[in-house]
Structure formats: structure tokens, C-alpha cells
Coordinates of C-alpha atoms in Angstrom, one line a residue:
M9 CA -4.2 -15.0 -2.0
E10 CA -2.8 -13.1 -5.0
Q11 CA 0.0 -10.9 -3.9
L12 CA -0.7 -7.3 -4.7
K13 CA 2.2 -5.0 -5.2
H14 CA 2.1 -1.7 -3.4
E15 CA 4.2 1.4 -3.9
C16 CA 6.0 1.8 -1.3
G17 CA 7.2 2.4 2.3
I18 CA 9.0 5.5 3.7
A19 CA 10.9 6.1 6.9
M20 CA 12.6 9.3 8.2
I21 CA 14.5 10.3 11.3
R22 CA 15.9 13.6 12.3
L23 CA 18.2 13.6 15.4
L24 CA 17.6 16.8 17.4
K25 CA 20.7 16.4 19.6
P26 CA 24.4 16.1 18.9
L27 CA 25.7 12.6 18.2
D28 CA 27.5 12.6 21.5
Y29 CA 24.2 12.7 23.3
Y30 CA 23.1 9.4 21.8
Q31 CA 26.5 7.9 22.4
Q32 CA 26.2 8.7 26.1
K33 CA 22.5 7.9 26.6
Y34 CA 22.1 4.8 24.3
G35 CA 25.7 3.6 24.1
T36 CA 26.0 4.4 20.3
W37 CA 26.0 7.4 18.0
L38 CA 24.4 4.9 15.5
Y39 CA 21.1 5.3 17.3
G40 CA 19.5 7.1 14.3
M41 CA 20.7 4.6 11.8
N42 CA 19.7 1.6 13.9
K43 CA 16.2 3.0 14.3
L44 CA 16.0 3.6 10.6
Y45 CA 16.9 0.0 10.0
L46 CA 14.1 -1.2 12.4
M47 CA 11.6 1.1 10.8
M48 CA 12.4 -0.3 7.4
E49 CA 12.3 -3.9 8.5
K50 CA 9.0 -3.3 10.2
Q51 CA 7.7 -2.1 6.8
H52 CA 9.3 -4.8 4.7
N53 CA 5.8 -5.9 3.6
R54 CA 5.5 -2.6 1.7
G55 CA 8.4 -3.2 -0.7
Q56 CA 10.5 -6.2 -1.7
E57 CA 11.9 -5.1 -5.1
G58 CA 14.4 -2.7 -3.7
A59 CA 15.4 -0.4 -0.9
G60 CA 17.5 2.7 -0.4
I61 CA 18.7 5.0 2.4
A62 CA 20.2 8.5 2.5
C63 CA 21.9 10.5 5.2
V64 CA 22.9 14.1 5.7
K65 CA 25.7 15.4 8.0
L66 CA 25.3 18.9 9.5
D67 CA 28.1 21.5 9.8
T68 CA 30.7 19.9 7.5
R69 CA 33.5 21.9 6.0
P70 CA 34.2 22.4 2.3
G71 CA 35.9 19.3 0.9
E72 CA 34.1 17.0 3.2
E73 CA 31.2 14.8 2.0
Y74 CA 27.9 15.6 3.7
M75 CA 25.3 13.5 1.7
F76 CA 25.4 9.7 1.5
R77 CA 23.2 7.2 -0.2
E78 CA 23.0 3.4 -0.7
K79 CA 20.6 1.5 -2.9
A80 CA 20.0 -2.1 -3.7
Q81 CA 17.6 -4.4 -5.5
G82 CA 15.9 -7.6 -4.4
S83 CA 14.2 -9.0 -1.3
N84 CA 17.4 -8.7 0.8
A85 CA 18.0 -5.1 -0.2
I86 CA 17.6 -3.7 3.4
T87 CA 20.3 -6.0 4.8
E88 CA 22.6 -5.2 1.8
I89 CA 22.3 -1.4 2.0
F90 CA 22.9 -1.3 5.8
A91 CA 25.8 -3.7 5.5
N92 CA 27.3 -1.5 2.8
A93 CA 26.7 1.7 4.7
Q94 CA 28.7 0.3 7.7
E95 CA 31.4 -1.3 5.6
G96 CA 33.9 1.4 6.7
F97 CA 33.2 0.8 10.4
R98 CA 34.3 -2.8 10.5
H99 CA 38.1 -2.3 10.9
L100 CA 37.7 0.2 13.8
S101 CA 38.4 -0.6 17.4
P102 CA 35.5 -0.3 19.8
E103 CA 37.1 2.8 21.3
L104 CA 37.5 4.6 18.0
L105 CA 34.0 3.6 16.9
A106 CA 32.6 5.2 20.1
D107 CA 34.5 8.4 19.4
T108 CA 31.7 10.7 18.0
E109 CA 34.1 13.4 17.0
Y110 CA 36.1 10.9 14.9
A111 CA 32.9 9.4 13.4
K112 CA 31.4 12.8 12.6
K113 CA 34.6 13.8 10.7
N114 CA 35.6 10.6 9.0
L115 CA 32.7 8.1 8.8
P116 CA 30.0 7.9 6.2
F117 CA 26.4 7.9 7.5
A118 CA 27.5 9.5 10.8
G119 CA 24.9 12.2 10.4
E120 CA 21.7 13.8 11.9
L121 CA 19.2 13.3 9.0
Y122 CA 18.2 9.8 7.8
M123 CA 15.7 8.7 5.1
G124 CA 14.8 5.2 4.0
H125 CA 12.6 3.8 1.2
L126 CA 11.1 0.4 0.3
R127 CA 10.1 -0.1 -3.3
Y128 CA 7.4 -2.0 -5.1
S129 CA 7.0 -1.0 -8.8
T130 CA 3.5 -0.4 -10.1
T131 CA 4.6 0.9 -13.5
G132 CA 6.6 -2.1 -14.7
K133 CA 9.8 -0.2 -14.6
S134 CA 12.7 -2.0 -12.9
G135 CA 16.4 -1.6 -12.3
L136 CA 18.6 0.1 -9.8
K137 CA 18.1 3.5 -11.4
Y138 CA 14.4 3.4 -10.4
V139 CA 15.1 2.6 -6.7
H140 CA 14.6 5.5 -4.4
P141 CA 16.0 7.8 -3.0
F142 CA 16.9 10.0 -6.0
L143 CA 19.7 12.6 -5.6
R144 CA 20.2 15.9 -7.3
R145 CA 23.7 17.3 -6.8
N146 CA 25.0 20.8 -6.7
N147 CA 28.0 22.7 -5.2
W148 CA 25.7 24.8 -3.1
K149 CA 24.6 22.6 -0.1
A150 CA 21.1 24.0 -0.1
K151 CA 20.6 23.1 -3.7
N152 CA 21.3 19.4 -3.1
L153 CA 18.0 17.5 -2.9
C154 CA 17.4 13.8 -2.0
L155 CA 13.9 12.6 -2.7
C156 CA 11.8 9.5 -2.1
G157 CA 8.2 8.7 -1.7
N158 CA 5.2 6.4 -1.7
F159 CA 3.4 7.7 -4.8
N160 CA 1.9 7.3 -8.2
M161 CA 1.1 10.3 -10.2
T162 CA -1.7 10.3 -12.9
N163 CA -0.6 13.4 -14.8
I164 CA 3.1 13.0 -15.2
D165 CA 2.9 13.6 -19.0
E166 CA 1.5 17.1 -18.2
I167 CA 4.2 17.9 -15.7
F168 CA 6.8 16.6 -18.2
D169 CA 5.5 19.0 -20.9
K170 CA 5.5 21.9 -18.4
I171 CA 9.1 21.5 -17.3
T172 CA 10.4 20.8 -20.8
S173 CA 8.6 23.9 -22.1
Q174 CA 10.8 25.8 -19.6
G175 CA 13.9 24.4 -21.1
Q176 CA 14.6 21.6 -18.7
C177 CA 15.6 18.2 -20.1
P178 CA 14.8 15.3 -17.7
R179 CA 16.9 12.2 -18.4
I180 CA 14.1 9.7 -17.6
F181 CA 10.4 9.8 -18.1
S182 CA 9.1 8.6 -14.7
D183 CA 7.1 10.4 -12.0
S184 CA 10.0 10.0 -9.5
Y185 CA 12.7 11.6 -11.7
I186 CA 10.4 14.3 -13.0
M187 CA 9.3 15.2 -9.5
L188 CA 12.9 15.4 -8.5
E189 CA 13.7 17.8 -11.4
W190 CA 10.6 20.0 -10.9
M191 CA 11.1 20.2 -7.1
G192 CA 14.8 20.8 -7.6
H193 CA 14.1 23.6 -10.0
R194 CA 11.8 25.3 -7.4
L195 CA 14.5 24.7 -4.7
D196 CA 17.0 26.5 -6.9
R197 CA 14.6 29.5 -7.1
E198 CA 14.2 29.4 -3.3
V199 CA 18.0 29.5 -2.8
E200 CA 18.3 32.3 -5.3
R201 CA 15.6 34.3 -3.4
N202 CA 17.7 34.0 -0.3
F203 CA 20.9 34.9 -2.2
V204 CA 19.2 38.2 -3.3
M205 CA 18.1 38.9 0.3
A206 CA 21.6 38.2 1.7
K207 CA 23.1 40.6 -0.8
E208 CA 20.6 43.2 0.1
Q209 CA 21.7 42.9 3.7
G210 CA 25.3 43.5 2.6
L211 CA 26.6 40.0 3.3
E212 CA 29.5 38.6 1.3
G213 CA 31.3 35.3 0.6
T214 CA 30.6 32.5 3.1
E215 CA 28.2 34.8 5.0
I216 CA 25.8 34.5 2.1
T217 CA 26.1 30.7 2.2
D218 CA 25.4 30.6 5.9
Y219 CA 22.4 32.9 5.4
I220 CA 21.0 30.7 2.7
D221 CA 21.5 27.5 4.6
S222 CA 19.7 28.9 7.6
N223 CA 16.8 30.6 5.8
V224 CA 15.7 28.2 3.0
K225 CA 12.0 27.5 3.5
L226 CA 10.9 24.2 2.0
A227 CA 7.3 25.1 2.5
N228 CA 7.8 27.6 -0.3
V229 CA 9.3 24.9 -2.5
L230 CA 6.4 22.5 -1.8
K231 CA 3.8 25.2 -2.4
T232 CA 5.2 26.0 -5.8
T233 CA 5.8 22.4 -6.8
M234 CA 2.9 20.2 -5.5
P235 CA -0.2 22.0 -6.8
D236 CA 0.6 20.6 -10.3
F237 CA 0.6 16.9 -9.3
D238 CA -2.5 14.7 -9.4
G239 CA -2.2 11.4 -7.6
G240 CA -1.8 9.7 -4.3
Y241 CA 1.5 10.4 -2.5
V242 CA 3.6 10.8 0.5
V243 CA 6.8 12.7 -0.7
C244 CA 9.8 12.9 1.5
G245 CA 13.0 14.8 1.1
L246 CA 16.4 16.0 2.5
T247 CA 18.5 18.9 1.4
G248 CA 22.3 19.2 1.8
S249 CA 21.8 22.2 4.1
G250 CA 19.9 20.0 6.6
E251 CA 16.2 20.6 5.8
M252 CA 13.8 17.7 6.0
F253 CA 10.2 17.3 4.9
S254 CA 7.4 14.8 4.4
M255 CA 4.2 15.8 2.6
R256 CA 0.8 14.0 2.1
D257 CA -1.4 14.4 -0.9
P258 CA -4.5 16.7 -0.4
W259 CA -7.0 13.8 -1.0
G260 CA -5.4 11.8 1.8
I261 CA -5.0 8.7 -0.4
R262 CA -1.6 7.5 0.9
P263 CA -0.9 7.4 4.6
A264 CA 1.8 9.0 6.8
F265 CA 2.4 9.2 10.5
Y266 CA 4.9 11.1 12.6
Y267 CA 6.3 11.4 16.1
K268 CA 8.3 14.1 17.8
D269 CA 10.0 14.6 21.2
D270 CA 13.1 16.5 22.3
E271 CA 15.4 13.9 20.8
I272 CA 13.9 13.0 17.4
V273 CA 11.4 13.6 14.7
A274 CA 10.3 10.4 12.9
V275 CA 8.0 9.7 10.0
A276 CA 6.7 6.4 8.7
S277 CA 4.0 5.0 6.4
E278 CA 2.4 3.1 9.3
R279 CA 1.6 3.9 12.9
P280 CA 2.7 0.7 14.6
V281 CA 6.1 1.0 13.0
L282 CA 6.7 4.1 15.1
Q283 CA 5.1 2.6 18.1
T284 CA 7.3 -0.5 18.1
T285 CA 10.5 1.2 17.1
F286 CA 10.3 3.9 19.8
D287 CA 8.1 2.1 22.3
L288 CA 5.2 4.5 22.1
N289 CA 1.5 4.5 22.9
C290 CA -1.0 4.8 20.1
E291 CA -1.9 8.3 21.1
D292 CA 1.8 9.4 20.9
V293 CA 1.8 9.0 17.1
K294 CA 0.1 11.6 15.0
E295 CA -1.4 11.2 11.5
L296 CA -0.2 13.7 8.9
M297 CA -3.3 15.3 7.5
P298 CA -4.1 15.6 3.8
G299 CA -2.3 18.5 2.2
E300 CA 0.0 19.0 5.2
A301 CA 3.8 18.6 5.6
V302 CA 6.0 17.9 8.5
L303 CA 9.0 20.2 8.2
V304 CA 12.3 20.3 10.2
N305 CA 14.7 23.0 9.4
K306 CA 18.5 23.1 9.8
N307 CA 18.2 24.2 13.4
G308 CA 16.0 21.2 14.3
E309 CA 12.8 23.3 14.6
C310 CA 9.8 21.2 13.6
S311 CA 6.5 22.4 12.3
I312 CA 3.4 21.1 10.6
E313 CA 2.3 23.4 7.7
R314 CA -0.6 23.3 5.3
I315 CA 0.8 23.2 1.8
L316 CA -2.4 22.6 -0.2
E317 CA -6.0 22.9 0.8
R318 CA -7.7 19.6 1.5
R319 CA -9.4 18.4 -1.7
G320 CA -11.1 15.3 -0.5
D321 CA -11.5 12.5 2.0
S322 CA -10.3 9.5 0.1
A323 CA -7.9 7.6 2.4
C324 CA -7.2 4.3 0.7
S325 CA -9.3 1.5 2.2
F326 CA -7.1 -1.1 0.7
E327 CA -4.4 0.1 3.1
R328 CA -6.7 -1.1 5.9
I329 CA -7.9 -4.3 4.2
Y330 CA -4.5 -5.6 3.0
F331 CA -1.4 -3.5 2.9
S332 CA -0.8 -2.0 6.3
R333 CA 0.3 -4.1 9.3
G334 CA -2.6 -5.7 11.1
S335 CA -0.9 -4.9 14.4
D336 CA -2.3 -1.4 14.3
R337 CA -5.0 -1.0 16.9
D338 CA -7.6 0.4 14.6
I339 CA -6.8 -1.8 11.5
Y340 CA -7.0 -4.9 13.6
Q341 CA -10.6 -4.0 14.7
E342 CA -11.6 -3.0 11.2
R343 CA -10.4 -6.3 9.7
R344 CA -12.3 -8.2 12.4
K345 CA -15.4 -6.2 11.6
L346 CA -15.1 -6.9 7.9
G347 CA -15.2 -10.6 8.7
E348 CA -18.0 -10.3 11.2
L349 CA -20.3 -8.4 8.8
L350 CA -20.2 -11.3 6.3
T351 CA -22.0 -13.6 8.7
P352 CA -25.6 -13.2 7.2
A353 CA -24.4 -13.7 3.6
I354 CA -22.4 -16.8 4.5
L355 CA -25.3 -18.3 6.5
K356 CA -27.4 -18.0 3.3
T357 CA -24.9 -20.0 1.3
V358 CA -24.8 -22.9 3.8
D359 CA -28.6 -22.9 4.4
N360 CA -28.0 -22.0 8.0
D361 CA -26.4 -25.4 8.6
V362 CA -23.6 -24.3 10.9
E363 CA -23.4 -27.7 12.4
H364 CA -22.0 -29.2 9.2
T365 CA -19.8 -26.2 8.2
V366 CA -16.0 -25.9 8.8
F367 CA -14.5 -22.4 8.7
S368 CA -11.0 -21.5 7.7
F369 CA -8.9 -18.9 5.9
I370 CA -6.3 -18.5 3.1
P371 CA -3.0 -17.8 4.7
N372 CA -2.0 -15.3 5.9
T373 CA -3.3 -11.8 5.5
A374 CA -6.9 -12.9 5.9
E375 CA -6.4 -14.3 9.4
V376 CA -7.7 -11.3 11.3
A377 CA -10.9 -11.1 9.1
Y378 CA -11.2 -14.9 9.9
Y379 CA -11.3 -14.2 13.6
G380 CA -14.0 -11.6 13.0
M381 CA -16.0 -14.1 10.9
L382 CA -15.7 -16.7 13.7
G383 CA -16.9 -14.1 16.2
G384 CA -19.9 -13.4 14.1
F385 CA -20.8 -17.1 14.0
K386 CA -20.2 -17.6 17.7
R387 CA -22.7 -14.8 18.4
Y388 CA -25.1 -16.4 16.0
I389 CA -24.7 -19.9 17.7
N390 CA -25.2 -18.3 21.1
E391 CA -28.5 -16.7 19.9
Q392 CA -29.7 -20.0 18.6
K393 CA -28.8 -21.6 22.0
I394 CA -30.8 -18.9 23.8
K395 CA -33.8 -19.4 21.5
A396 CA -33.6 -23.2 21.9
I397 CA -33.6 -22.9 25.7
E398 CA -36.4 -20.4 25.7
S399 CA -38.5 -22.6 23.5
L400 CA -38.4 -25.5 26.0
N401 CA -41.1 -23.9 28.3
H402 CA -39.7 -25.9 31.2
V403 CA -36.6 -26.2 33.3
P404 CA -34.3 -28.1 31.0
T405 CA -32.8 -31.4 32.0
R406 CA -29.0 -31.8 32.0
A407 CA -29.3 -33.9 28.8
E408 CA -31.3 -31.2 27.1
L409 CA -28.8 -28.6 28.1
E410 CA -25.9 -30.7 26.9
E411 CA -27.5 -31.2 23.5
I412 CA -28.1 -27.5 23.1
L413 CA -24.8 -26.2 24.5
H414 CA -22.8 -28.8 22.5
Q415 CA -23.4 -26.6 19.3
Y416 CA -20.2 -24.8 18.4
V417 CA -18.4 -23.1 15.5
R418 CA -16.1 -25.6 13.8
S419 CA -12.8 -23.9 12.8
E420 CA -9.8 -25.5 11.3
K421 CA -6.6 -24.5 9.5
A422 CA -7.6 -26.2 6.2
A423 CA -5.1 -24.4 3.9
W424 CA -1.4 -23.9 4.2
K425 CA 1.0 -21.7 2.1
D426 CA 3.5 -24.4 1.2
I427 CA 6.1 -23.5 -1.4
K428 CA 7.2 -20.8 -3.8
L429 CA 7.9 -21.6 -7.5
R430 CA 11.5 -21.5 -8.4
T431 CA 12.3 -19.2 -11.3
F432 CA 14.5 -21.8 -13.1
I433 CA 11.3 -23.8 -13.9
T434 CA 10.1 -22.2 -17.2
E435 CA 8.4 -25.0 -19.2
G436 CA 4.7 -24.2 -19.2
N437 CA 3.1 -27.4 -18.2
S438 CA 5.6 -28.1 -15.5
R439 CA 5.2 -24.6 -14.1
N440 CA 1.4 -24.8 -14.1
D441 CA 1.5 -28.2 -12.4
L442 CA 3.8 -26.8 -9.7
A443 CA 1.6 -23.7 -9.3
S444 CA -1.3 -26.0 -8.3
H445 CA 0.8 -27.0 -5.3
V446 CA 1.6 -23.6 -3.9
Y447 CA -1.0 -24.3 -1.2
D448 CA -1.6 -27.5 0.7
I449 CA -4.4 -28.8 2.9
T450 CA -4.9 -30.4 6.3
Y451 CA -6.4 -33.7 5.4
D452 CA -9.5 -35.1 7.1
V453 CA -10.6 -31.9 8.9
L454 CA -14.2 -32.4 7.6
E455 CA -16.6 -35.2 6.8
R456 CA -16.5 -36.0 3.1
G457 CA -19.7 -35.1 1.3
V458 CA -21.4 -33.9 4.5
D459 CA -19.5 -30.7 5.7
N460 CA -19.4 -27.4 3.9
L461 CA -16.1 -25.6 3.8
V462 CA -16.1 -21.8 4.2
I463 CA -12.7 -20.2 3.6
I464 CA -12.1 -16.5 3.7
D465 CA -9.5 -14.3 2.0
D466 CA -9.0 -10.5 2.1
S467 CA -9.6 -10.0 -1.6
I468 CA -10.1 -11.7 -5.0
V469 CA -8.4 -9.7 -7.8
R470 CA -7.4 -11.8 -10.8
G471 CA -8.6 -15.2 -9.7
T472 CA -5.5 -16.9 -11.0
T473 CA -4.5 -18.5 -7.8
L474 CA -8.0 -19.6 -7.1
R475 CA -8.3 -21.4 -10.4
E476 CA -4.8 -22.8 -10.6
S477 CA -4.2 -23.9 -7.0
I478 CA -6.7 -23.2 -4.2
I479 CA -9.9 -24.6 -5.5
K480 CA -8.1 -27.8 -6.7
I481 CA -6.4 -28.3 -3.4
L482 CA -9.5 -27.6 -1.3
D483 CA -11.5 -30.1 -3.5
R484 CA -9.3 -32.9 -2.2
L485 CA -11.1 -32.5 1.1
H486 CA -14.3 -33.5 -0.8
P487 CA -16.6 -31.0 1.0
K488 CA -20.3 -30.8 0.3
K489 CA -19.8 -27.2 -0.9
I490 CA -16.9 -24.8 -1.1
V491 CA -17.8 -21.2 -0.1
I492 CA -15.0 -18.7 -0.9
V493 CA -15.4 -15.5 1.0
S494 CA -13.7 -12.1 0.3
S495 CA -13.6 -9.6 3.1
S496 CA -13.4 -6.8 0.5
P497 CA -16.0 -6.1 -2.2
Q498 CA -15.6 -7.0 -5.9
I499 CA -12.6 -5.3 -7.4
R500 CA -14.1 -3.8 -10.6
Y501 CA -11.8 -0.9 -11.5
P502 CA -8.1 -0.2 -11.8
D503 CA -6.0 1.8 -9.3
Y504 CA -3.7 4.6 -10.3
Y505 CA -2.4 5.7 -6.9
G506 CA 0.1 3.1 -6.0
I507 CA -1.4 -0.4 -6.3
D508 CA -0.3 -2.8 -9.0
M509 CA -3.6 -3.2 -10.8
A510 CA -3.9 -0.8 -13.6
R511 CA -5.5 -2.8 -16.4
L512 CA -9.2 -3.7 -16.5
E513 CA -8.7 -7.0 -18.1
E514 CA -6.8 -8.3 -15.1
F515 CA -9.9 -8.3 -12.9
I516 CA -12.0 -11.4 -12.7
A517 CA -15.1 -9.3 -11.9
F518 CA -14.6 -7.2 -15.1
R519 CA -14.0 -10.3 -17.2
A520 CA -17.2 -11.8 -15.8
C521 CA -19.1 -8.7 -16.6
I522 CA -17.9 -8.7 -20.2
E523 CA -18.8 -12.4 -20.6
L524 CA -22.3 -11.9 -19.1
L525 CA -22.9 -9.1 -21.6
E526 CA -21.9 -11.4 -24.4
D527 CA -23.9 -14.3 -23.1
R528 CA -27.0 -12.1 -23.0
G529 CA -26.5 -10.5 -26.4
M530 CA -25.7 -7.1 -25.0
Q531 CA -22.5 -6.4 -26.9
S532 CA -24.1 -3.0 -27.9
L533 CA -23.5 -1.8 -24.4
I534 CA -19.8 -2.6 -24.8
E535 CA -19.7 -0.6 -28.0
E536 CA -21.7 2.3 -26.4
T537 CA -19.3 2.4 -23.5
Y538 CA -16.3 2.5 -25.7
R539 CA -17.7 5.4 -27.7
A540 CA -18.7 7.2 -24.4
C541 CA -15.1 6.8 -23.1
K542 CA -13.7 8.3 -26.3
E543 CA -16.1 11.3 -26.0
E544 CA -15.3 11.7 -22.3
L545 CA -11.6 12.1 -23.1
K546 CA -12.4 15.2 -25.2
K547 CA -13.7 17.0 -22.1
P548 CA -11.5 18.8 -19.6
K549 CA -10.5 16.1 -17.2
E550 CA -12.1 17.9 -14.3
E551 CA -15.4 17.3 -16.0
M552 CA -14.9 13.6 -16.7
T553 CA -16.9 10.8 -15.1
C554 CA -16.3 7.1 -15.1
C555 CA -18.2 5.7 -18.1
V556 CA -17.1 2.1 -17.3
K557 CA -19.7 2.0 -14.5
A558 CA -22.4 1.5 -17.2
L559 CA -21.1 -2.0 -17.9
Y560 CA -22.0 -3.3 -14.4
R561 CA -25.5 -1.7 -14.1
P562 CA -27.4 -4.6 -15.8
F563 CA -26.2 -7.1 -13.2
T564 CA -26.5 -7.8 -9.5
P565 CA -23.4 -8.8 -7.5
E566 CA -24.8 -12.3 -7.2
E567 CA -25.1 -12.6 -11.0
L568 CA -21.4 -11.6 -11.3
N569 CA -20.5 -14.0 -8.5
R570 CA -22.1 -17.0 -10.3
K571 CA -20.3 -16.1 -13.6
M572 CA -17.0 -15.8 -11.7
V573 CA -17.5 -19.3 -10.3
D574 CA -18.0 -20.6 -13.9
M575 CA -14.8 -18.9 -15.0
L576 CA -12.8 -20.0 -11.9
R577 CA -13.9 -23.7 -11.7
P578 CA -10.9 -25.9 -12.7
E579 CA -11.6 -28.8 -15.1
G580 CA -12.7 -31.9 -13.3
V581 CA -14.0 -30.1 -10.1
T582 CA -17.7 -30.8 -9.7
T583 CA -18.1 -29.7 -6.0
P584 CA -20.6 -26.8 -5.7
I585 CA -18.8 -23.5 -5.3
E586 CA -20.2 -20.1 -4.2
L587 CA -18.5 -16.8 -3.8
V588 CA -19.4 -14.2 -1.2
F589 CA -18.0 -10.7 -1.3
Q590 CA -18.2 -7.9 1.2
S591 CA -20.8 -5.3 0.3
I592 CA -19.9 -1.6 -0.2
E593 CA -22.1 -0.8 2.8
G594 CA -20.3 -3.3 4.9
L595 CA -16.9 -1.9 3.8
H596 CA -18.0 1.6 4.9
E597 CA -19.4 0.3 8.2
A598 CA -16.2 -1.5 9.1
I599 CA -13.8 1.2 7.9
P600 CA -15.7 4.4 8.3
H601 CA -12.7 6.8 8.3
H602 CA -11.0 5.5 5.1
K603 CA -13.5 6.3 2.3
G604 CA -11.3 5.7 -0.7
D605 CA -13.1 2.9 -2.5
W606 CA -12.6 3.7 -6.2
Y607 CA -11.3 0.2 -7.1
F608 CA -14.8 -1.1 -5.9
T609 CA -17.1 1.7 -7.0
G610 CA -15.4 3.6 -9.8
D611 CA -15.6 6.9 -7.8
F612 CA -12.1 8.1 -8.4
P613 CA -11.1 11.0 -6.1
T614 CA -8.9 12.9 -8.7
A615 CA -9.5 14.1 -12.2
G616 CA -6.5 12.2 -13.4
G617 CA -8.0 9.0 -12.1
M618 CA -11.2 9.6 -14.0
K619 CA -9.3 10.2 -17.1
L620 CA -7.2 7.1 -16.8
V621 CA -10.1 4.7 -16.1
N622 CA -11.8 5.8 -19.3
Q623 CA -8.5 5.4 -21.2
A624 CA -8.1 1.9 -19.6
F625 CA -11.4 0.8 -21.2
I626 CA -10.4 2.2 -24.6
N627 CA -7.0 0.3 -24.3
F628 CA -8.9 -2.9 -23.4
I629 CA -11.1 -2.6 -26.5
E630 CA -8.4 -1.7 -28.9
K631 CA -5.6 -3.9 -27.6
V632 CA -7.5 -7.0 -26.2
Y633 CA -11.1 -7.1 -27.3
K634 CA -10.5 -6.3 -31.0
K635 CA -7.7 -8.9 -31.2
E636 CA -10.2 -11.5 -30.0
Q637 CA -12.4 -10.4 -33.0
K638 CA -15.3 -9.6 -30.7
F639 CA -15.7 -6.0 -31.7

């Protein structure tokens, strides 16, 4: 219900045949560019703040451009950058546009390597200069580097200190720019290594250049760059000499998938994107494993190489719950399972009275979990029917069967996503009033004061939309009780690997915990945790643990749920409200192969994450709590 921003989406295509091949087989040499567009549109959900593309032409002559880039901001960025990239094509006749030799020599983006990126910021930094891809220029083709990625690094300050101590001077303090400079520095060393080898072989002039372009090994660059980084990432890059790579972090936090045949190598953040774009079966698409990179050299030879040893098994479960497309075969089943597993907890809240309960969902990402929840209740109803028939101890009459079989699960689309606020409305009261109308309801879908309303969402993060809009609008149906269900567990901790939730005070579960501690006179635990976090930061970060966990230990999930209801209840709403969250055990049962759950459990997979969560609590105390004169 509350949009979470995620950083980001990637797409790459390497054409393995000459452009003339695609012109003859597919009717256009723009095959690669068109497929890149499809891949990016299919991942539009992953980034709506900006987008960028890059292209590299092979075998150009000196004086001819061989690297191209377009970037734009805003939700229409994809359309804008592809329109700009093809601006030079519009005046051409169909015959000239189909001439691959002319295109290769004269037209921008008529190349063999393509890379695209969709951006969501999780750091608060905005502007076109932060939109990927980033480009590092040089007169040597092999030293040109274009970089993009889906990443958030936790130790960028350490990397910054390292490269500045070597004499480098990055223009901007951001993980993207600093990675570009650090990787570019290592690429320079790789080119220089090949220069020395070429000279030792007696090569001169352009022979040296040709040798370098054909022998640069990006695996060497990655192996000397990426060990320093702590975070979740998929990093992608192109060089001017025609090398391409995509590497996944050694904890497996961020996802990447690839496909290869004799025509293309393609990489994307999500499996169904490749399936749809290239009409593939699920088994055709491979997942890039943690610490591995897919590499394609100038000659089109593709390999999968291990860059770093695997350091964990922490694939982001939020990718499965929320971010990735639900059309993925496995994600669809996982989301259904998340909904199904909530059946017993929901039954408890409605006192097993399914006959007088209407089930619905918050549009639209919770829809698949909703189907799973319905499936769970259908099975429950069928079991009740079987027991009722068995308890008759005689052959049932038609009337008896009709009474038993008439029981069913009542499902309705009770909530609708109606409007978006317009940015020109700035006056506080007006804006708050309009916010309450972001959602609308289907009137008279339940019996007033008799029917319970159970409505499921994928997650409850800040609770703002619940308080300002959803509960108010659902209350207009006058249900006997409102049960709000989250298919994910309580979000208690920040994320530092690419999700826009880095501050503890943003989370309704954390705020409920703090208020419960205050209500029960346990402020001393808040003070003790603050001091523990300060002490923890004195340790080497590899030895740190999450001290914030101590705050939650005195309370059961149900106690936190009740407190959250008190905090979320809008003024004037008297209808009983209950919250139901997925359990950690249910999460792991539904999504067994994606074990990254740090936002629920505090079990951060990297040392940098442990450091930052302790720092987050210190920041909360010093910047928020003390200002409220509570500490």
C-alpha cells in the first residue's frame, strides 16, 4: 500500500552476429536496441526516477564515435531516451535505414553492445548526474568504461578514503561514481599490463592497440576491484574495446539472470523479462550465482567466472514479496503460499466465522497473495463440509446437502486505487484531505455491522497510508471488524542494500516498540541499547552484532500488533481493528531459497549492514528522540 522505492533495474544485450544478420533474419539491424527497449519497459516497476542506455560499436576507425549514451529523468524517461537515440534516423528513407553498412558507419547506437538502467534513488540524491550509466572517457578504447548497476554499498566512505589516499580525486561522493573511478583505475592497470606484454613481443604502434583490445581481461579488473565493496549489488559494464560484464554480489542479495544462444547474450534483473522478450522457457534462463560474473569479450566469447568466493546465502526475500514481477513462475507460487499460510491466524481473528467474513486485497501488488489466502480458506471450508457430512451418521437428504454445500468463501474487490495527488496542491490540510481519497471502496459488498472485512497487503512499512486513507475508507463499509493482513512479517529494521527504508523511525513496528517501552516504564532499555550501540561501533565491524534486537525482546508480535492498531486508528473510527502479519517461519516456508530477511530479523548478511543498523539507532536517539525530550 505504501510504495517502496527500489534501486534499480538492469538490462544488457550483446549481439554475437554482424548487424547484417539481424537485418536479414528479423528485418532490422535495430534488433538489439528494440529488445533492450522491451527489457527496460518490462522492468519499469524497478525504477521510475530516471533511465539511461549505452551502446558500443565494434571495429570503428580513429575519428569515429564508438560509445553512445542517453539519460533522462522522470517516469517517461525510457520513452524519451529511445526517442532521442533514434532522432538521427527519422529523416532517412526506408532503403537507407535498412543499409547496415551505412548505419554502422554513420548512425549512433548502431552497435553490438547495449546496456540499459532504470533508477530509483535510495540515498536521497537526485538529478541527471546521478542517473546511470556513468561514463569514463579516454583516448584508448580499452580504457573507456561505461558502468551501471542495481546496488547500494555500505562502506563507500572506506573506499573513498582508499582511492583518495592513492592520489585520486573523485568529483562526487556517491557509490556509483566512486565505483566507476575505482574500477576505471583497475582497468587502466589491466590495459597497462597488456601494453607491457605487447612491447615484450616486439609489437609497435597500432599493433599494440589491437593487442590490448583483444587481450583485456575484465575478470582481472573485477577481482582487483570488488573485494573491497560491502553491499548488495549487480554491477554491469561495457568498455570501448567491446568487453561486457555483469557481476553479482557474493552474498547473493541482489538478483541477476542471463540467457545465451548463438545470436545474443542477454542479462536482466528478472527472469520473466528475458522469457517474454526472447520467447523463452523458464529453464532456458539461468540465474547468475553469488560472486560470479557473466563476461563477453571483444570476440563474442562468453564465459561465467567466479570473481569472489561465495560469502553467504542472503538473496533478498523482498524481491519475491514485492519488487520482482509476479509473472515469474516461482515468485507467483511463493506469493500464493504466503497468503495461504496466513489462514490459521486470520481464522483466529474472526472467531472462525467465515460465513460472515468478506475477503479482499489492497490493490495491486497483494493480488497474488490474496489468491493464496482464498485458496487456504477454500480448503478450510471444504474440510468443514466433509466433517459436517460425516457427522450426520446417515445418508444426507438433498436439503441437508444444500445447506452444507452452500457454504463458500466470500471474496469481493472492496478497495480500489483511485487517484494520485497532484503536486501543485501544497496546503497541508487540503493535501491531507485529498490523501484520504487515494483509495475508494465498492459500496454495499458486506452487511453492515454483521460481516467482518479481511483485507490483505504485501507489507506494512510506515503505516501512513493505512492511517490517512485506507482505514478511513474501509470504515465507510461499516464492517463488524476490520482485519488488515500483511503477507510479510513486521518490518523492524532498516535496509542498506537497495530498498528505500534506511531510518528506524520510519517503521510503524519500531515506533510501536518504543511507545510500548515508554508505556511500561522501560526507558532504561532504550538507554542501555543506545550505549550498547555506541560500544559496538568501537569494535571491528566484522565483530559487530545488531544491538537493536534487544528492544523487541520484551514483546510478543501480538503485543506490537495491538500497539500499532492504537497508533494507526484514525480519529473517529471506532470499528474494531486487528493486524495479522506473516510469521518468520511462514516466510521461510513460502520462500525457502531466498533467505535474506534482515529487515524482519535484524540478521544483516554483511559487516557493513551490522555497522549501519547500530549507527541508525544512535542517529534516532540523537536526532529524533532527544529532540522530543525523552532522553
